[in-house]
Amino acid sequence: MTTALSLGLVVYAGALADSSQRALAAKSSVATPADVVVPLVRRTVEEGALPAGATIVGYETDLDVLPGGSTADLLAVRPDQLPGIVRWDDALADEPLDQLLAALADGDGGGRVPVVAAGPVPEEAAVGRELEVALGRYYAVPVVVVARAEAFPGQRSRLPLLVADWDRLSAALEVAGRETADVLDRQVWAAGEATPLLEALDAALYGVDETGVDTGGAFALRPEVRALSWSLGYLRAVALGAGALGLIALAMHAAAQQRRRTVAALLLSRMGMSRRAADAAGGAETGVLAALATVVAVAVALPASALVLPLLDPVPAVLPGPSLQVPWGSIGLVAAGALLATGAAALLGSRAAGRTSGGQVMRDAG
């Protein structure tokens, strides 16, 4: 049981660490969707061309969505410009990014603007549903949901997010006499370094809110994220130490048992049982105990980590939430350790039996 608990700690720590690391990687791409994110102020002069490797997106928050009366945010992107710029993580959706972007740019909306719904989307915003998104008091944009995602880069809150093609949204707004750049808050997403981008934007007469500039590495430097990473690293190190001690204890216990079985081993040898067969029987006994400890460790650790994992979200305001990842690396390490302990126990037992003479065994037994 002690060995099972120590091995279970290894699997438990591995599940928490792997699940948290994957969630944090996905959250990082949502919180900072590109290498550099630069908020723009409202347009006052004619702006020049963007530098290479950059795109402009539009964002609006707390919009009314009908039917259902729910609230959602809206993100307008240029699908052909996002690849190579956006920091995409495969955990954000079941479909790859290129398929989601193709649905936005080429999807048949039947006269409506195709959108990807991300986040905790209500039932009325399921794929195929037709919605009206209110952009102002007197006009609304007809949209149709063509795909779903758990979250999308640039999503600012836990509200549902509707991602639309900038050009198709602009065409719909022109009907109401509106322009996308005047309705939505704008950001520049770009790959590369911040300083050259800011210089290029200034030269092109873009109004930049430099206080809101964000970079790709900023999320990992948040105190709550670093604290969780350090804590899980320490837990994993302690778990590995405990697992090693548990396996050493198993091997030493098996060797001690072998010394107690010397009389029986001697009698069996006199009856014709070979030493190799006796060693194999002892190794099989230890192997069964090690296998049972491994199974119990995995069976207990995975449900326990699934219960604790939701409490370890350091940034709950950023989607997606953590989900359990089976720590195959930790499980493989535990299985390899169990095999190693079994082999070590068999070797120790064989050496102990070889050093003991039959006469000494009988004298000790008498």
PDB file of C-alpha atoms in Angstrom, residues 177-298:
ATOM      1  CA  GLY A 177     -24.513  53.512 -43.271  1.00  0.00           C
ATOM      2  CA  ARG A 178     -21.806  52.528 -40.815  1.00  0.00           C
ATOM      3  CA  GLU A 179     -18.097  51.775 -41.191  1.00  0.00           C
ATOM      4  CA  THR A 180     -16.362  48.998 -39.257  1.00  0.00           C
ATOM      5  CA  ALA A 181     -13.341  51.125 -38.292  1.00  0.00           C
ATOM      6  CA  ASP A 182     -15.663  53.704 -36.675  1.00  0.00           C
ATOM      7  CA  VAL A 183     -17.877  51.183 -34.867  1.00  0.00           C
ATOM      8  CA  LEU A 184     -15.286  48.822 -33.369  1.00  0.00           C
ATOM      9  CA  ASP A 185     -12.239  49.396 -31.187  1.00  0.00           C
ATOM     10  CA  ARG A 186      -9.158  48.456 -33.201  1.00  0.00           C
ATOM     11  CA  GLN A 187      -5.944  46.620 -32.415  1.00  0.00           C
ATOM     12  CA  VAL A 188      -2.871  45.753 -34.443  1.00  0.00           C
ATOM     13  CA  TRP A 189      -1.714  42.152 -34.107  1.00  0.00           C
ATOM     14  CA  ALA A 190       1.778  41.504 -35.398  1.00  0.00           C
ATOM     15  CA  ALA A 191       4.572  38.948 -35.401  1.00  0.00           C
ATOM     16  CA  GLY A 192       8.039  40.016 -34.307  1.00  0.00           C
ATOM     17  CA  GLU A 193       9.320  42.667 -31.922  1.00  0.00           C
ATOM     18  CA  ALA A 194       7.409  45.609 -30.447  1.00  0.00           C
ATOM     19  CA  THR A 195       9.871  48.447 -31.111  1.00  0.00           C
ATOM     20  CA  PRO A 196      10.077  48.160 -34.948  1.00  0.00           C
ATOM     21  CA  LEU A 197       6.287  47.781 -35.117  1.00  0.00           C
ATOM     22  CA  LEU A 198       5.639  50.916 -33.048  1.00  0.00           C
ATOM     23  CA  GLU A 199       8.064  52.898 -35.190  1.00  0.00           C
ATOM     24  CA  ALA A 200       6.356  51.712 -38.377  1.00  0.00           C
ATOM     25  CA  LEU A 201       2.888  52.538 -37.024  1.00  0.00           C
ATOM     26  CA  ASP A 202       4.024  56.006 -36.023  1.00  0.00           C
ATOM     27  CA  ALA A 203       5.442  56.610 -39.492  1.00  0.00           C
ATOM     28  CA  ALA A 204       2.121  55.496 -41.023  1.00  0.00           C
ATOM     29  CA  LEU A 205       0.209  57.994 -38.815  1.00  0.00           C
ATOM     30  CA  TYR A 206      -1.567  55.404 -36.697  1.00  0.00           C
ATOM     31  CA  GLY A 207      -2.673  56.658 -33.289  1.00  0.00           C
ATOM     32  CA  VAL A 208      -1.259  54.195 -30.764  1.00  0.00           C
ATOM     33  CA  ASP A 209      -2.227  53.707 -27.125  1.00  0.00           C
ATOM     34  CA  GLU A 210       1.249  52.759 -25.903  1.00  0.00           C
ATOM     35  CA  THR A 211       0.015  52.072 -22.360  1.00  0.00           C
ATOM     36  CA  GLY A 212      -1.915  49.056 -23.645  1.00  0.00           C
ATOM     37  CA  VAL A 213       0.842  47.418 -25.717  1.00  0.00           C
ATOM     38  CA  ASP A 214       1.163  43.720 -24.880  1.00  0.00           C
ATOM     39  CA  THR A 215       3.668  41.079 -25.921  1.00  0.00           C
ATOM     40  CA  GLY A 216       3.563  37.300 -26.211  1.00  0.00           C
ATOM     41  CA  GLY A 217       5.691  36.594 -23.137  1.00  0.00           C
ATOM     42  CA  ALA A 218       3.735  38.827 -20.777  1.00  0.00           C
ATOM     43  CA  PHE A 219       1.197  36.183 -19.752  1.00  0.00           C
ATOM     44  CA  ALA A 220       3.836  33.748 -18.461  1.00  0.00           C
ATOM     45  CA  LEU A 221       5.300  36.523 -16.303  1.00  0.00           C
ATOM     46  CA  ARG A 222       2.112  37.149 -14.375  1.00  0.00           C
ATOM     47  CA  PRO A 223       2.723  36.475 -10.663  1.00  0.00           C
ATOM     48  CA  GLU A 224      -0.166  34.023 -10.342  1.00  0.00           C
ATOM     49  CA  VAL A 225       0.998  32.033 -13.364  1.00  0.00           C
ATOM     50  CA  ARG A 226       4.603  31.873 -12.164  1.00  0.00           C
ATOM     51  CA  ALA A 227       3.498  30.868  -8.665  1.00  0.00           C
ATOM     52  CA  LEU A 228       1.467  27.955 -10.028  1.00  0.00           C
ATOM     53  CA  SER A 229       4.308  26.797 -12.281  1.00  0.00           C
ATOM     54  CA  TRP A 230       6.806  26.849  -9.409  1.00  0.00           C
ATOM     55  CA  SER A 231       4.421  25.076  -7.035  1.00  0.00           C
ATOM     56  CA  LEU A 232       3.670  22.285  -9.495  1.00  0.00           C
ATOM     57  CA  GLY A 233       7.368  21.906 -10.287  1.00  0.00           C
ATOM     58  CA  TYR A 234       8.116  21.481  -6.576  1.00  0.00           C
ATOM     59  CA  LEU A 235       5.233  19.011  -6.186  1.00  0.00           C
ATOM     60  CA  ARG A 236       6.520  16.967  -9.099  1.00  0.00           C
ATOM     61  CA  ALA A 237      10.045  16.851  -7.627  1.00  0.00           C
ATOM     62  CA  VAL A 238       8.715  15.729  -4.235  1.00  0.00           C
ATOM     63  CA  ALA A 239       6.527  13.119  -5.943  1.00  0.00           C
ATOM     64  CA  LEU A 240       9.473  11.693  -7.865  1.00  0.00           C
ATOM     65  CA  GLY A 241      11.447  11.394  -4.642  1.00  0.00           C
ATOM     66  CA  ALA A 242       8.548   9.672  -2.894  1.00  0.00           C
ATOM     67  CA  GLY A 243       8.075   7.304  -5.826  1.00  0.00           C
ATOM     68  CA  ALA A 244      11.747   6.362  -5.822  1.00  0.00           C
ATOM     69  CA  LEU A 245      11.662   5.654  -2.087  1.00  0.00           C
ATOM     70  CA  GLY A 246       8.539   3.527  -2.516  1.00  0.00           C
ATOM     71  CA  LEU A 247      10.156   1.405  -5.212  1.00  0.00           C
ATOM     72  CA  ILE A 248      13.352   1.005  -3.164  1.00  0.00           C
ATOM     73  CA  ALA A 249      11.234  -0.129  -0.227  1.00  0.00           C
ATOM     74  CA  LEU A 250       9.483  -2.666  -2.457  1.00  0.00           C
ATOM     75  CA  ALA A 251      12.804  -4.099  -3.653  1.00  0.00           C
ATOM     76  CA  MET A 252      14.226  -4.294  -0.097  1.00  0.00           C
ATOM     77  CA  HIS A 253      11.036  -5.929   1.157  1.00  0.00           C
ATOM     78  CA  ALA A 254      11.275  -8.559  -1.573  1.00  0.00           C
ATOM     79  CA  ALA A 255      14.931  -9.236  -0.698  1.00  0.00           C
ATOM     80  CA  ALA A 256      14.024  -9.631   2.987  1.00  0.00           C
ATOM     81  CA  GLN A 257      11.285 -12.064   2.083  1.00  0.00           C
ATOM     82  CA  GLN A 258      13.786 -14.081   0.081  1.00  0.00           C
ATOM     83  CA  ARG A 259      15.957 -14.577   3.194  1.00  0.00           C
ATOM     84  CA  ARG A 260      12.929 -15.889   5.066  1.00  0.00           C
ATOM     85  CA  ARG A 261      12.241 -18.381   2.292  1.00  0.00           C
ATOM     86  CA  THR A 262      15.711 -19.970   2.317  1.00  0.00           C
ATOM     87  CA  VAL A 263      14.585 -23.160   4.066  1.00  0.00           C
ATOM     88  CA  ALA A 264      11.728 -23.675   1.620  1.00  0.00           C
ATOM     89  CA  ALA A 265      14.054 -22.901  -1.294  1.00  0.00           C
ATOM     90  CA  LEU A 266      16.581 -25.482  -0.031  1.00  0.00           C
ATOM     91  CA  LEU A 267      13.924 -28.181   0.291  1.00  0.00           C
ATOM     92  CA  LEU A 268      12.581 -27.415  -3.178  1.00  0.00           C
ATOM     93  CA  SER A 269      16.091 -27.620  -4.618  1.00  0.00           C
ATOM     94  CA  ARG A 270      16.519 -31.047  -3.010  1.00  0.00           C
ATOM     95  CA  MET A 271      13.281 -32.058  -4.742  1.00  0.00           C
ATOM     96  CA  GLY A 272      14.646 -31.062  -8.153  1.00  0.00           C
ATOM     97  CA  MET A 273      13.603 -27.421  -8.558  1.00  0.00           C
ATOM     98  CA  SER A 274      16.318 -25.434 -10.324  1.00  0.00           C
ATOM     99  CA  ARG A 275      17.721 -22.218  -8.903  1.00  0.00           C
ATOM    100  CA  ARG A 276      16.626 -20.330 -11.998  1.00  0.00           C
ATOM    101  CA  ALA A 277      13.036 -21.459 -11.479  1.00  0.00           C
ATOM    102  CA  ALA A 278      13.158 -20.430  -7.819  1.00  0.00           C
ATOM    103  CA  ASP A 279      14.506 -16.991  -8.766  1.00  0.00           C
ATOM    104  CA  ALA A 280      11.787 -16.624 -11.405  1.00  0.00           C
ATOM    105  CA  ALA A 281       9.102 -17.485  -8.848  1.00  0.00           C
ATOM    106  CA  GLY A 282      10.417 -14.836  -6.452  1.00  0.00           C
ATOM    107  CA  GLY A 283      10.618 -12.266  -9.235  1.00  0.00           C
ATOM    108  CA  ALA A 284       7.062 -13.067 -10.351  1.00  0.00           C
ATOM    109  CA  GLU A 285       5.799 -12.511  -6.815  1.00  0.00           C
ATOM    110  CA  THR A 286       7.481  -9.116  -6.646  1.00  0.00           C
ATOM    111  CA  GLY A 287       6.259  -8.263 -10.143  1.00  0.00           C
ATOM    112  CA  VAL A 288       2.644  -8.955  -9.189  1.00  0.00           C
ATOM    113  CA  LEU A 289       2.976  -6.671  -6.169  1.00  0.00           C
ATOM    114  CA  ALA A 290       4.582  -3.925  -8.308  1.00  0.00           C
ATOM    115  CA  ALA A 291       1.896  -4.236 -11.002  1.00  0.00           C
ATOM    116  CA  LEU A 292      -0.863  -4.070  -8.401  1.00  0.00           C
ATOM    117  CA  ALA A 293       0.741  -0.972  -6.857  1.00  0.00           C
ATOM    118  CA  THR A 294       0.907   0.680 -10.298  1.00  0.00           C
ATOM    119  CA  VAL A 295      -2.748  -0.051 -11.090  1.00  0.00           C
ATOM    120  CA  VAL A 296      -3.902   1.241  -7.699  1.00  0.00           C
ATOM    121  CA  ALA A 297      -1.725   4.351  -8.126  1.00  0.00           C
ATOM    122  CA  VAL A 298      -3.262   5.262 -11.487  1.00  0.00           C
TER     123      VAL A 298
END
